[in-house]
mmCIF file with all atom_site columns, C-alpha atoms in Angstrom:
data_model
loop_
_atom_site.group_PDB
_atom_site.id
_atom_site.type_symbol
_atom_site.label_atom_id
_atom_site.label_alt_id
_atom_site.label_comp_id
_atom_site.label_asym_id
_atom_site.label_entity_id
_atom_site.label_seq_id
_atom_site.pdbx_PDB_ins_code
_atom_site.Cartn_x
_atom_site.Cartn_y
_atom_site.Cartn_z
_atom_site.occupancy
_atom_site.B_iso_or_equiv
_atom_site.pdbx_formal_charge
_atom_site.auth_seq_id
_atom_site.auth_comp_id
_atom_site.auth_asym_id
_atom_site.auth_atom_id
_atom_site.pdbx_PDB_model_num
ATOM 1   C CA . GLY A 1 1   ? -0.601  29.990 -17.086 1.00 65.00 ? 109 GLY A CA 1
ATOM 2   C CA . GLN A 1 2   ? -1.406  28.819 -13.585 1.00 77.00 ? 110 GLN A CA 1
ATOM 3   C CA . ASN A 1 3   ? 0.108   25.695 -12.088 1.00 89.00 ? 111 ASN A CA 1
ATOM 4   C CA . ILE A 1 4   ? -0.396  24.580 -8.506  1.00 94.00 ? 112 ILE A CA 1
ATOM 5   C CA . ASP A 1 5   ? 1.038   21.259 -7.350  1.00 96.00 ? 113 ASP A CA 1
ATOM 6   C CA . GLN A 1 6   ? 0.438   19.315 -4.174  1.00 97.00 ? 114 GLN A CA 1
ATOM 7   C CA . PRO A 1 7   ? 0.715   15.613 -3.342  1.00 97.00 ? 115 PRO A CA 1
ATOM 8   C CA . THR A 1 8   ? -2.369  13.581 -4.119  1.00 96.00 ? 116 THR A CA 1
ATOM 9   C CA . GLU A 1 9   ? -2.463  11.545 -0.934  1.00 97.00 ? 117 GLU A CA 1
ATOM 10  C CA . MET A 1 10  ? -0.755  11.359 2.441   1.00 97.00 ? 118 MET A CA 1
ATOM 11  C CA . THR A 1 11  ? -1.155  9.081  5.437   1.00 97.00 ? 119 THR A CA 1
ATOM 12  C CA . ALA A 1 12  ? -0.223  9.914  9.022   1.00 97.00 ? 120 ALA A CA 1
ATOM 13  C CA . THR A 1 13  ? -0.772  8.576  12.510  1.00 97.00 ? 121 THR A CA 1
ATOM 14  C CA . GLU A 1 14  ? -3.038  10.060 15.138  1.00 97.00 ? 122 GLU A CA 1
ATOM 15  C CA . GLY A 1 15  ? -1.079  12.387 17.420  1.00 97.00 ? 123 GLY A CA 1
ATOM 16  C CA . ALA A 1 16  ? 1.703   12.929 14.893  1.00 97.00 ? 124 ALA A CA 1
ATOM 17  C CA . ILE A 1 17  ? 2.676   15.971 12.817  1.00 97.00 ? 125 ILE A CA 1
ATOM 18  C CA . VAL A 1 18  ? 2.194   16.150 9.059   1.00 98.00 ? 126 VAL A CA 1
ATOM 19  C CA . GLN A 1 19  ? 3.364   18.718 6.512   1.00 98.00 ? 127 GLN A CA 1
ATOM 20  C CA . ILE A 1 20  ? 1.494   19.171 3.241   1.00 98.00 ? 128 ILE A CA 1
ATOM 21  C CA . ASN A 1 21  ? 3.493   20.992 0.585   1.00 98.00 ? 129 ASN A CA 1
ATOM 22  C CA . CYS A 1 22  ? 2.253   23.187 -2.229  1.00 98.00 ? 130 CYS A CA 1
ATOM 23  C CA . THR A 1 23  ? 4.255   24.708 -5.052  1.00 97.00 ? 131 THR A CA 1
ATOM 24  C CA . TYR A 1 24  ? 2.829   27.245 -7.446  1.00 95.00 ? 132 TYR A CA 1
ATOM 25  C CA . GLN A 1 25  ? 3.644   29.053 -10.660 1.00 92.00 ? 133 GLN A CA 1
ATOM 26  C CA . THR A 1 26  ? 1.150   31.791 -11.388 1.00 85.00 ? 134 THR A CA 1
ATOM 27  C CA . SER A 1 27  ? 1.099   34.927 -13.499 1.00 82.00 ? 135 SER A CA 1
ATOM 28  C CA . GLY A 1 28  ? 0.433   37.058 -10.425 1.00 84.00 ? 136 GLY A CA 1
ATOM 29  C CA . PHE A 1 29  ? 0.252   36.646 -6.676  1.00 88.00 ? 137 PHE A CA 1
ATOM 30  C CA . ASN A 1 30  ? -1.976  38.319 -4.138  1.00 87.00 ? 138 ASN A CA 1
ATOM 31  C CA . GLY A 1 31  ? -2.098  35.644 -1.469  1.00 91.00 ? 139 GLY A CA 1
ATOM 32  C CA . LEU A 1 32  ? -2.271  31.930 -0.790  1.00 94.00 ? 140 LEU A CA 1
ATOM 33  C CA . PHE A 1 33  ? -5.097  30.110 0.942   1.00 95.00 ? 141 PHE A CA 1
ATOM 34  C CA . TRP A 1 34  ? -5.472  26.696 2.512   1.00 97.00 ? 142 TRP A CA 1
ATOM 35  C CA . TYR A 1 35  ? -8.898  25.102 2.714   1.00 97.00 ? 143 TYR A CA 1
ATOM 36  C CA . GLN A 1 36  ? -10.061 21.870 4.331   1.00 97.00 ? 144 GLN A CA 1
ATOM 37  C CA . GLN A 1 37  ? -12.716 19.767 2.643   1.00 96.00 ? 145 GLN A CA 1
ATOM 38  C CA . HIS A 1 38  ? -14.311 16.708 4.201   1.00 95.00 ? 146 HIS A CA 1
ATOM 39  C CA . ALA A 1 39  ? -15.816 14.225 1.783   1.00 92.00 ? 147 ALA A CA 1
ATOM 40  C CA . GLY A 1 40  ? -19.135 15.460 0.452   1.00 88.00 ? 148 GLY A CA 1
ATOM 41  C CA . GLU A 1 41  ? -18.874 18.795 2.226   1.00 90.00 ? 149 GLU A CA 1
ATOM 42  C CA . ALA A 1 42  ? -17.990 22.376 1.322   1.00 91.00 ? 150 ALA A CA 1
ATOM 43  C CA . PRO A 1 43  ? -14.398 23.598 1.525   1.00 94.00 ? 151 PRO A CA 1
ATOM 44  C CA . THR A 1 44  ? -13.777 25.583 4.716   1.00 94.00 ? 152 THR A CA 1
ATOM 45  C CA . PHE A 1 45  ? -11.137 28.251 5.182   1.00 94.00 ? 153 PHE A CA 1
ATOM 46  C CA . LEU A 1 46  ? -8.047  27.364 7.209   1.00 95.00 ? 154 LEU A CA 1
ATOM 47  C CA . SER A 1 47  ? -5.392  29.992 6.581   1.00 94.00 ? 155 SER A CA 1
ATOM 48  C CA . TYR A 1 48  ? -4.196  32.870 4.457   1.00 93.00 ? 156 TYR A CA 1
ATOM 49  C CA . ASN A 1 49  ? -0.620  33.961 3.729   1.00 95.00 ? 157 ASN A CA 1
ATOM 50  C CA . VAL A 1 50  ? 0.399   37.026 1.778   1.00 92.00 ? 158 VAL A CA 1
ATOM 51  C CA . LEU A 1 51  ? 3.831   37.742 3.261   1.00 94.00 ? 159 LEU A CA 1
ATOM 52  C CA . ASP A 1 52  ? 6.734   35.346 3.694   1.00 96.00 ? 160 ASP A CA 1
ATOM 53  C CA . GLY A 1 53  ? 6.793   33.464 6.946   1.00 96.00 ? 161 GLY A CA 1
ATOM 54  C CA . LEU A 1 54  ? 4.784   31.287 9.245   1.00 96.00 ? 162 LEU A CA 1
ATOM 55  C CA . GLU A 1 55  ? 1.205   31.925 10.338  1.00 93.00 ? 163 GLU A CA 1
ATOM 56  C CA . GLU A 1 56  ? 0.134   29.865 13.337  1.00 93.00 ? 164 GLU A CA 1
ATOM 57  C CA . LYS A 1 57  ? -3.451  29.161 14.304  1.00 90.00 ? 165 LYS A CA 1
ATOM 58  C CA . GLY A 1 58  ? -3.899  26.532 16.972  1.00 94.00 ? 166 GLY A CA 1
ATOM 59  C CA . ARG A 1 59  ? -2.874  23.096 15.715  1.00 96.00 ? 167 ARG A CA 1
ATOM 60  C CA . PHE A 1 60  ? -2.556  24.387 12.165  1.00 96.00 ? 168 PHE A CA 1
ATOM 61  C CA . SER A 1 61  ? 0.249   26.533 10.758  1.00 97.00 ? 169 SER A CA 1
ATOM 62  C CA . SER A 1 62  ? 0.910   27.711 7.218   1.00 97.00 ? 170 SER A CA 1
ATOM 63  C CA . PHE A 1 63  ? 4.183   28.868 5.725   1.00 98.00 ? 171 PHE A CA 1
ATOM 64  C CA . LEU A 1 64  ? 4.869   30.878 2.598   1.00 97.00 ? 172 LEU A CA 1
ATOM 65  C CA . SER A 1 65  ? 7.961   31.646 0.553   1.00 97.00 ? 173 SER A CA 1
ATOM 66  C CA . ARG A 1 66  ? 7.026   33.940 -2.323  1.00 95.00 ? 174 ARG A CA 1
ATOM 67  C CA . SER A 1 67  ? 10.495  33.831 -3.885  1.00 94.00 ? 175 SER A CA 1
ATOM 68  C CA . LYS A 1 68  ? 10.345  30.035 -4.078  1.00 95.00 ? 176 LYS A CA 1
ATOM 69  C CA . GLY A 1 69  ? 6.672   29.767 -4.987  1.00 95.00 ? 177 GLY A CA 1
ATOM 70  C CA . TYR A 1 70  ? 6.223   27.414 -2.064  1.00 96.00 ? 178 TYR A CA 1
ATOM 71  C CA . SER A 1 71  ? 3.885   26.957 0.842   1.00 98.00 ? 179 SER A CA 1
ATOM 72  C CA . TYR A 1 72  ? 3.169   24.258 3.367   1.00 98.00 ? 180 TYR A CA 1
ATOM 73  C CA . LEU A 1 73  ? 0.409   23.476 5.812   1.00 98.00 ? 181 LEU A CA 1
ATOM 74  C CA . LEU A 1 74  ? 1.545   21.945 9.085   1.00 98.00 ? 182 LEU A CA 1
ATOM 75  C CA . LEU A 1 75  ? -0.912  19.970 11.180  1.00 97.00 ? 183 LEU A CA 1
ATOM 76  C CA . LYS A 1 76  ? 0.119   19.082 14.713  1.00 97.00 ? 184 LYS A CA 1
ATOM 77  C CA . GLU A 1 77  ? -1.362  16.608 17.201  1.00 97.00 ? 185 GLU A CA 1
ATOM 78  C CA . LEU A 1 78  ? -3.311  14.922 14.456  1.00 98.00 ? 186 LEU A CA 1
ATOM 79  C CA . GLN A 1 79  ? -6.825  13.782 15.227  1.00 97.00 ? 187 GLN A CA 1
ATOM 80  C CA . MET A 1 80  ? -8.979  11.326 13.326  1.00 97.00 ? 188 MET A CA 1
ATOM 81  C CA . LYS A 1 81  ? -11.293 14.178 12.334  1.00 97.00 ? 189 LYS A CA 1
ATOM 82  C CA . ASP A 1 82  ? -8.397  15.771 10.425  1.00 98.00 ? 190 ASP A CA 1
ATOM 83  C CA . SER A 1 83  ? -8.877  13.108 7.730   1.00 98.00 ? 191 SER A CA 1
ATOM 84  C CA . ALA A 1 84  ? -9.941  15.277 4.798   1.00 97.00 ? 192 ALA A CA 1
ATOM 85  C CA . SER A 1 85  ? -8.684  16.866 1.601   1.00 97.00 ? 193 SER A CA 1
ATOM 86  C CA . TYR A 1 86  ? -6.506  19.946 1.973   1.00 98.00 ? 194 TYR A CA 1
ATOM 87  C CA . LEU A 1 87  ? -6.679  22.432 -0.871  1.00 97.00 ? 195 LEU A CA 1
ATOM 88  C CA . CYS A 1 88  ? -3.991  24.971 -1.686  1.00 97.00 ? 196 CYS A CA 1
ATOM 89  C CA . ALA A 1 89  ? -5.299  27.987 -3.619  1.00 95.00 ? 197 ALA A CA 1
ATOM 90  C CA . VAL A 1 90  ? -3.625  31.074 -5.052  1.00 93.00 ? 198 VAL A CA 1
ATOM 91  C CA . ASP A 1 91  ? -5.230  34.439 -5.615  1.00 88.00 ? 199 ASP A CA 1
ATOM 92  C CA . SER A 1 92  ? -3.400  35.571 -8.714  1.00 80.00 ? 200 SER A CA 1
ATOM 93  C CA . ARG A 1 93  ? -5.524  38.480 -9.852  1.00 72.00 ? 201 ARG A CA 1
ATOM 94  C CA . ASN A 1 94  ? -5.605  42.090 -8.799  1.00 59.00 ? 202 ASN A CA 1
ATOM 95  C CA . ALA A 1 95  ? -9.302  42.000 -8.198  1.00 55.00 ? 203 ALA A CA 1
ATOM 96  C CA . GLY A 1 96  ? -11.978 39.499 -7.493  1.00 57.00 ? 204 GLY A CA 1
ATOM 97  C CA . ASN A 1 97  ? -10.188 36.978 -5.313  1.00 64.00 ? 205 ASN A CA 1
ATOM 98  C CA . MET A 1 98  ? -10.581 34.429 -8.095  1.00 79.00 ? 206 MET A CA 1
ATOM 99  C CA . LEU A 1 99  ? -8.784  31.578 -6.433  1.00 88.00 ? 207 LEU A CA 1
ATOM 100 C CA . THR A 1 100 ? -7.003  28.957 -8.497  1.00 90.00 ? 208 THR A CA 1
ATOM 101 C CA . PHE A 1 101 ? -6.978  25.664 -6.624  1.00 93.00 ? 209 PHE A CA 1
ATOM 102 C CA . GLY A 1 102 ? -4.565  22.792 -6.656  1.00 95.00 ? 210 GLY A CA 1
ATOM 103 C CA . GLY A 1 103 ? -5.879  19.274 -6.964  1.00 95.00 ? 211 GLY A CA 1
ATOM 104 C CA . GLY A 1 104 ? -5.982  18.811 -3.198  1.00 96.00 ? 212 GLY A CA 1
ATOM 105 C CA . THR A 1 105 ? -4.135  16.456 -0.876  1.00 97.00 ? 213 THR A CA 1
ATOM 106 C CA . ARG A 1 106 ? -6.216  13.689 0.629   1.00 97.00 ? 214 ARG A CA 1
ATOM 107 C CA . LEU A 1 107 ? -4.953  13.070 4.167   1.00 98.00 ? 215 LEU A CA 1
ATOM 108 C CA . MET A 1 108 ? -5.803  9.864  5.967   1.00 97.00 ? 216 MET A CA 1
ATOM 109 C CA . VAL A 1 109 ? -5.179  9.794  9.706   1.00 98.00 ? 217 VAL A CA 1
ATOM 110 C CA . LYS A 1 110 ? -4.807  6.298  11.136  1.00 96.00 ? 218 LYS A CA 1
ATOM 111 C CA . PRO A 1 111 ? -5.047  5.234  14.779  1.00 95.00 ? 219 PRO A CA 1
ATOM 112 C CA . ASP B 2 1   ? -27.589 34.115 8.396   1.00 54.00 ? 145 ASP B CA 1
ATOM 113 C CA . THR B 2 2   ? -26.370 30.538 8.272   1.00 74.00 ? 146 THR B CA 1
ATOM 114 C CA . GLY B 2 3   ? -24.055 30.771 5.307   1.00 91.00 ? 147 GLY B CA 1
ATOM 115 C CA . VAL B 2 4   ? -24.132 30.142 1.577   1.00 95.00 ? 148 VAL B CA 1
ATOM 116 C CA . SER B 2 5   ? -27.025 27.962 0.495   1.00 96.00 ? 149 SER B CA 1
ATOM 117 C CA . GLN B 2 6   ? -27.441 26.118 -2.780  1.00 97.00 ? 150 GLN B CA 1
ATOM 118 C CA . ASP B 2 7   ? -30.411 24.439 -4.360  1.00 96.00 ? 151 ASP B CA 1
ATOM 119 C CA . PRO B 2 8   ? -30.942 21.718 -5.376  1.00 97.00 ? 152 PRO B CA 1
ATOM 120 C CA . ARG B 2 9   ? -28.334 19.672 -3.543  1.00 96.00 ? 153 ARG B CA 1
ATOM 121 C CA . HIS B 2 10  ? -28.645 16.861 -6.051  1.00 96.00 ? 154 HIS B CA 1
ATOM 122 C CA . LYS B 2 11  ? -29.901 16.809 -9.625  1.00 97.00 ? 155 LYS B CA 1
ATOM 123 C CA . ILE B 2 12  ? -30.148 13.833 -11.943 1.00 98.00 ? 156 ILE B CA 1
ATOM 124 C CA . THR B 2 13  ? -31.007 14.615 -15.528 1.00 97.00 ? 157 THR B CA 1
ATOM 125 C CA . LYS B 2 14  ? -30.922 13.063 -18.955 1.00 97.00 ? 158 LYS B CA 1
ATOM 126 C CA . ARG B 2 15  ? -28.450 14.160 -21.567 1.00 97.00 ? 159 ARG B CA 1
ATOM 127 C CA . GLY B 2 16  ? -29.759 17.085 -23.578 1.00 97.00 ? 160 GLY B CA 1
ATOM 128 C CA . GLN B 2 17  ? -31.901 18.566 -20.822 1.00 97.00 ? 161 GLN B CA 1
ATOM 129 C CA . ASN B 2 18  ? -31.344 21.997 -19.290 1.00 98.00 ? 162 ASN B CA 1
ATOM 130 C CA . VAL B 2 19  ? -30.610 22.424 -15.609 1.00 98.00 ? 163 VAL B CA 1
ATOM 131 C CA . THR B 2 20  ? -30.496 25.460 -13.351 1.00 98.00 ? 164 THR B CA 1
ATOM 132 C CA . PHE B 2 21  ? -28.824 25.823 -9.974  1.00 98.00 ? 165 PHE B CA 1
ATOM 133 C CA . ARG B 2 22  ? -29.489 28.559 -7.455  1.00 98.00 ? 166 ARG B CA 1
ATOM 134 C CA . CYS B 2 23  ? -27.118 30.097 -4.941  1.00 98.00 ? 167 CYS B CA 1
ATOM 135 C CA . ASP B 2 24  ? -27.991 32.400 -2.057  1.00 97.00 ? 168 ASP B CA 1
ATOM 136 C CA . PRO B 2 25  ? -24.821 34.028 -0.692  1.00 95.00 ? 169 PRO B CA 1
ATOM 137 C CA . ILE B 2 26  ? -24.174 35.358 2.786   1.00 93.00 ? 170 ILE B CA 1
ATOM 138 C CA . SER B 2 27  ? -26.356 38.444 2.881   1.00 90.00 ? 171 SER B CA 1
ATOM 139 C CA . GLU B 2 28  ? -23.691 41.116 3.351   1.00 86.00 ? 172 GLU B CA 1
ATOM 140 C CA . HIS B 2 29  ? -21.319 39.633 0.746   1.00 90.00 ? 173 HIS B CA 1
ATOM 141 C CA . ASN B 2 30  ? -21.080 41.535 -2.519  1.00 90.00 ? 174 ASN B CA 1
ATOM 142 C CA . ARG B 2 31  ? -19.002 38.991 -4.450  1.00 91.00 ? 175 ARG B CA 1
ATOM 143 C CA . LEU B 2 32  ? -20.328 35.647 -5.657  1.00 94.00 ? 176 LEU B CA 1
ATOM 144 C CA . TYR B 2 33  ? -18.400 32.875 -7.406  1.00 94.00 ? 177 TYR B CA 1
ATOM 145 C CA . TRP B 2 34  ? -19.225 29.669 -9.207  1.00 96.00 ? 178 TRP B CA 1
ATOM 146 C CA . TYR B 2 35  ? -16.795 26.755 -9.241  1.00 96.00 ? 179 TYR B CA 1
ATOM 147 C CA . ARG B 2 36  ? -16.986 23.222 -10.592 1.00 96.00 ? 180 ARG B CA 1
ATOM 148 C CA . GLN B 2 37  ? -15.411 20.274 -8.810  1.00 96.00 ? 181 GLN B CA 1
ATOM 149 C CA . THR B 2 38  ? -14.999 16.752 -10.105 1.00 94.00 ? 182 THR B CA 1
ATOM 150 C CA . LEU B 2 39  ? -14.114 13.769 -7.935  1.00 90.00 ? 183 LEU B CA 1
ATOM 151 C CA . GLY B 2 40  ? -10.597 13.928 -6.556  1.00 88.00 ? 184 GLY B CA 1
ATOM 152 C CA . GLN B 2 41  ? -9.891  17.353 -8.016  1.00 92.00 ? 185 GLN B CA 1
ATOM 153 C CA . GLY B 2 42  ? -9.788  20.863 -6.638  1.00 94.00 ? 186 GLY B CA 1
ATOM 154 C CA . PRO B 2 43  ? -12.507 23.384 -7.485  1.00 94.00 ? 187 PRO B CA 1
ATOM 155 C CA . GLU B 2 44  ? -12.246 24.929 -10.961 1.00 92.00 ? 188 GLU B CA 1
ATOM 156 C CA . PHE B 2 45  ? -13.239 28.590 -11.326 1.00 91.00 ? 189 PHE B CA 1
ATOM 157 C CA . LEU B 2 46  ? -16.130 29.328 -13.700 1.00 93.00 ? 190 LEU B CA 1
ATOM 158 C CA . THR B 2 47  ? -17.323 32.896 -13.175 1.00 93.00 ? 191 THR B CA 1
ATOM 159 C CA . TYR B 2 48  ? -17.841 35.623 -10.599 1.00 90.00 ? 192 TYR B CA 1
ATOM 160 C CA . PHE B 2 49  ? -20.018 38.628 -9.861  1.00 92.00 ? 193 PHE B CA 1
ATOM 161 C CA . GLN B 2 50  ? -19.491 41.791 -7.921  1.00 90.00 ? 194 GLN B CA 1
ATOM 162 C CA . ASN B 2 51  ? -22.963 42.921 -6.970  1.00 89.00 ? 195 ASN B CA 1
ATOM 163 C CA . GLU B 2 52  ? -24.984 42.352 -10.165 1.00 89.00 ? 196 GLU B CA 1
ATOM 164 C CA . ALA B 2 53  ? -22.057 42.780 -12.560 1.00 89.00 ? 197 ALA B CA 1
ATOM 165 C CA . GLN B 2 54  ? -20.486 39.638 -14.022 1.00 88.00 ? 198 GLN B CA 1
ATOM 166 C CA . LEU B 2 55  ? -16.829 40.625 -14.039 1.00 85.00 ? 199 LEU B CA 1
ATOM 167 C CA . GLU B 2 56  ? -15.285 37.422 -15.328 1.00 81.00 ? 200 GLU B CA 1
ATOM 168 C CA . LYS B 2 57  ? -16.943 34.836 -17.497 1.00 78.00 ? 201 LYS B CA 1
ATOM 169 C CA . SER B 2 58  ? -14.214 33.734 -19.857 1.00 77.00 ? 202 SER B CA 1
ATOM 170 C CA . ARG B 2 59  ? -13.683 30.579 -17.817 1.00 78.00 ? 203 ARG B CA 1
ATOM 171 C CA . LEU B 2 60  ? -17.195 29.289 -18.354 1.00 81.00 ? 204 LEU B CA 1
ATOM 172 C CA . LEU B 2 61  ? -16.683 25.910 -19.953 1.00 80.00 ? 205 LEU B CA 1
ATOM 173 C CA . SER B 2 62  ? -18.721 26.495 -23.087 1.00 88.00 ? 206 SER B CA 1
ATOM 174 C CA . ASP B 2 63  ? -21.520 28.660 -24.409 1.00 91.00 ? 207 ASP B CA 1
ATOM 175 C CA . ARG B 2 64  ? -23.944 26.150 -22.901 1.00 95.00 ? 208 ARG B CA 1
ATOM 176 C CA . PHE B 2 65  ? -23.068 27.598 -19.491 1.00 95.00 ? 209 PHE B CA 1
ATOM 177 C CA . SER B 2 66  ? -24.489 30.905 -18.325 1.00 95.00 ? 210 SER B CA 1
ATOM 178 C CA . ALA B 2 67  ? -24.900 32.645 -14.995 1.00 95.00 ? 211 ALA B CA 1
ATOM 179 C CA . GLU B 2 68  ? -26.933 35.564 -13.726 1.00 95.00 ? 212 GLU B CA 1
ATOM 180 C CA . ARG B 2 69  ? -27.201 37.636 -10.599 1.00 95.00 ? 213 ARG B CA 1
ATOM 181 C CA . PRO B 2 70  ? -29.985 40.024 -11.538 1.00 89.00 ? 214 PRO B CA 1
ATOM 182 C CA . LYS B 2 71  ? -30.409 41.995 -8.320  1.00 86.00 ? 215 LYS B CA 1
ATOM 183 C CA . GLY B 2 72  ? -27.006 41.480 -6.787  1.00 85.00 ? 216 GLY B CA 1
ATOM 184 C CA . SER B 2 73  ? -28.308 38.939 -4.310  1.00 91.00 ? 217 SER B CA 1
ATOM 185 C CA . PHE B 2 74  ? -28.958 35.319 -5.361  1.00 96.00 ? 218 PHE B CA 1
ATOM 186 C CA . SER B 2 75  ? -27.429 33.863 -8.502  1.00 97.00 ? 219 SER B CA 1
ATOM 187 C CA . THR B 2 76  ? -28.358 31.133 -10.949 1.00 97.00 ? 220 THR B CA 1
ATOM 188 C CA . LEU B 2 77  ? -26.120 28.921 -13.057 1.00 97.00 ? 221 LEU B CA 1
ATOM 189 C CA . GLU B 2 78  ? -27.753 27.334 -16.083 1.00 97.00 ? 222 GLU B CA 1
ATOM 190 C CA . ILE B 2 79  ? -26.396 24.525 -18.201 1.00 97.00 ? 223 ILE B CA 1
ATOM 191 C CA . GLN B 2 80  ? -28.181 23.979 -21.489 1.00 97.00 ? 224 GLN B CA 1
ATOM 192 C CA . ARG B 2 81  ? -28.196 20.714 -23.467 1.00 97.00 ? 225 ARG B CA 1
ATOM 193 C CA . THR B 2 82  ? -26.367 18.858 -20.728 1.00 97.00 ? 226 THR B CA 1
ATOM 194 C CA . GLU B 2 83  ? -23.707 16.309 -21.594 1.00 96.00 ? 227 GLU B CA 1
ATOM 195 C CA . GLN B 2 84  ? -22.352 13.442 -19.524 1.00 96.00 ? 228 GLN B CA 1
ATOM 196 C CA . GLY B 2 85  ? -19.116 15.358 -19.048 1.00 95.00 ? 229 GLY B CA 1
ATOM 197 C CA . ASP B 2 86  ? -21.048 18.032 -17.171 1.00 96.00 ? 230 ASP B CA 1
ATOM 198 C CA . SER B 2 87  ? -21.530 15.627 -14.260 1.00 97.00 ? 231 SER B CA 1
ATOM 199 C CA . ALA B 2 88  ? -19.788 17.290 -11.320 1.00 96.00 ? 232 ALA B CA 1
ATOM 200 C CA . MET B 2 89  ? -20.313 19.225 -8.119  1.00 96.00 ? 233 MET B CA 1
ATOM 201 C CA . TYR B 2 90  ? -21.131 22.876 -8.742  1.00 97.00 ? 234 TYR B CA 1
ATOM 202 C CA . LEU B 2 91  ? -19.971 25.023 -5.842  1.00 97.00 ? 235 LEU B CA 1
ATOM 203 C CA . CYS B 2 92  ? -21.025 28.553 -5.087  1.00 97.00 ? 236 CYS B CA 1
ATOM 204 C CA . ALA B 2 93  ? -18.998 30.843 -2.843  1.00 96.00 ? 237 ALA B CA 1
ATOM 205 C CA . SER B 2 94  ? -19.294 34.404 -1.630  1.00 94.00 ? 238 SER B CA 1
ATOM 206 C CA . SER B 2 95  ? -16.971 36.980 -0.152  1.00 90.00 ? 239 SER B CA 1
ATOM 207 C CA . SER B 2 96  ? -16.911 40.541 1.017   1.00 85.00 ? 240 SER B CA 1
ATOM 208 C CA . THR B 2 97  ? -14.601 43.234 -0.275  1.00 76.00 ? 241 THR B CA 1
ATOM 209 C CA . THR B 2 98  ? -14.464 44.667 3.230   1.00 72.00 ? 242 THR B CA 1
ATOM 210 C CA . ARG B 2 99  ? -12.645 41.651 4.689   1.00 66.00 ? 243 ARG B CA 1
ATOM 211 C CA . ASP B 2 100 ? -8.846  41.828 4.738   1.00 62.00 ? 244 ASP B CA 1
ATOM 212 C CA . THR B 2 101 ? -8.257  38.303 3.498   1.00 71.00 ? 245 THR B CA 1
ATOM 213 C CA . GLY B 2 102 ? -11.082 38.131 0.996   1.00 75.00 ? 246 GLY B CA 1
ATOM 214 C CA . GLU B 2 103 ? -11.637 34.525 1.983   1.00 87.00 ? 247 GLU B CA 1
ATOM 215 C CA . LEU B 2 104 ? -14.334 32.679 0.115   1.00 91.00 ? 248 LEU B CA 1
ATOM 216 C CA . PHE B 2 105 ? -17.198 31.033 1.981   1.00 93.00 ? 249 PHE B CA 1
ATOM 217 C CA . PHE B 2 106 ? -18.479 28.007 0.107   1.00 95.00 ? 250 PHE B CA 1
ATOM 218 C CA . GLY B 2 107 ? -21.903 26.443 -0.047  1.00 95.00 ? 251 GLY B CA 1
ATOM 219 C CA . GLU B 2 108 ? -22.469 22.699 0.178   1.00 93.00 ? 252 GLU B CA 1
ATOM 220 C CA . GLY B 2 109 ? -22.696 22.427 -3.583  1.00 95.00 ? 253 GLY B CA 1
ATOM 221 C CA . SER B 2 110 ? -25.152 21.110 -6.142  1.00 97.00 ? 254 SER B CA 1
ATOM 222 C CA . ARG B 2 111 ? -24.236 17.659 -7.437  1.00 96.00 ? 255 ARG B CA 1
ATOM 223 C CA . LEU B 2 112 ? -25.216 17.078 -11.061 1.00 97.00 ? 256 LEU B CA 1
ATOM 224 C CA . THR B 2 113 ? -25.467 13.639 -12.617 1.00 97.00 ? 257 THR B CA 1
ATOM 225 C CA . VAL B 2 114 ? -26.144 13.487 -16.348 1.00 97.00 ? 258 VAL B CA 1
ATOM 226 C CA . LEU B 2 115 ? -27.327 10.097 -17.574 1.00 96.00 ? 259 LEU B CA 1
#
């Protein structure tokens, strides 16, 4: 089966750094995605990891450890607009990019 | 092209009625996906197409759910004899097999409320 776990909610302060963890147990692995979803809006792509290590993109970085089934999304210099849900998703099939999503982490950024 | 579009954005229906949602993917994308999302949860995969072929439909929630993509462009998702438990956001996404990451581009969704 597929199991993807991430915290339900997190709160952080504007200007700070926050790390959102994701652990997964899937029958296969072809890559891990992070998406951002503001309330009432479509999920938007943030990052993709297929190899172990850290991928940095501006204020956002994503880390993957395939041996541990673990990833995290790191958000630096938090801004109020970063308040959103962050979705971890695993592509566990050989074809089709059929992503299996975690429940999402709702991040609230406070002044 | 402005992205994935879905219609209608909101649908309120009575239990037992049939509803149909339409999705127009990004024009050069050959893969199209349907997901369902309930409040506070992540999207749940339903089905996907590559061009006009439906390559995975075992995750459709029941035989009341069906999807088509007749010409490999737009797609429709139909729910027959709706039930209150069908109330959710139905998200469509598309992707291209030529992109390295295969990232999915999502539409804004069609919100269904079954009374």
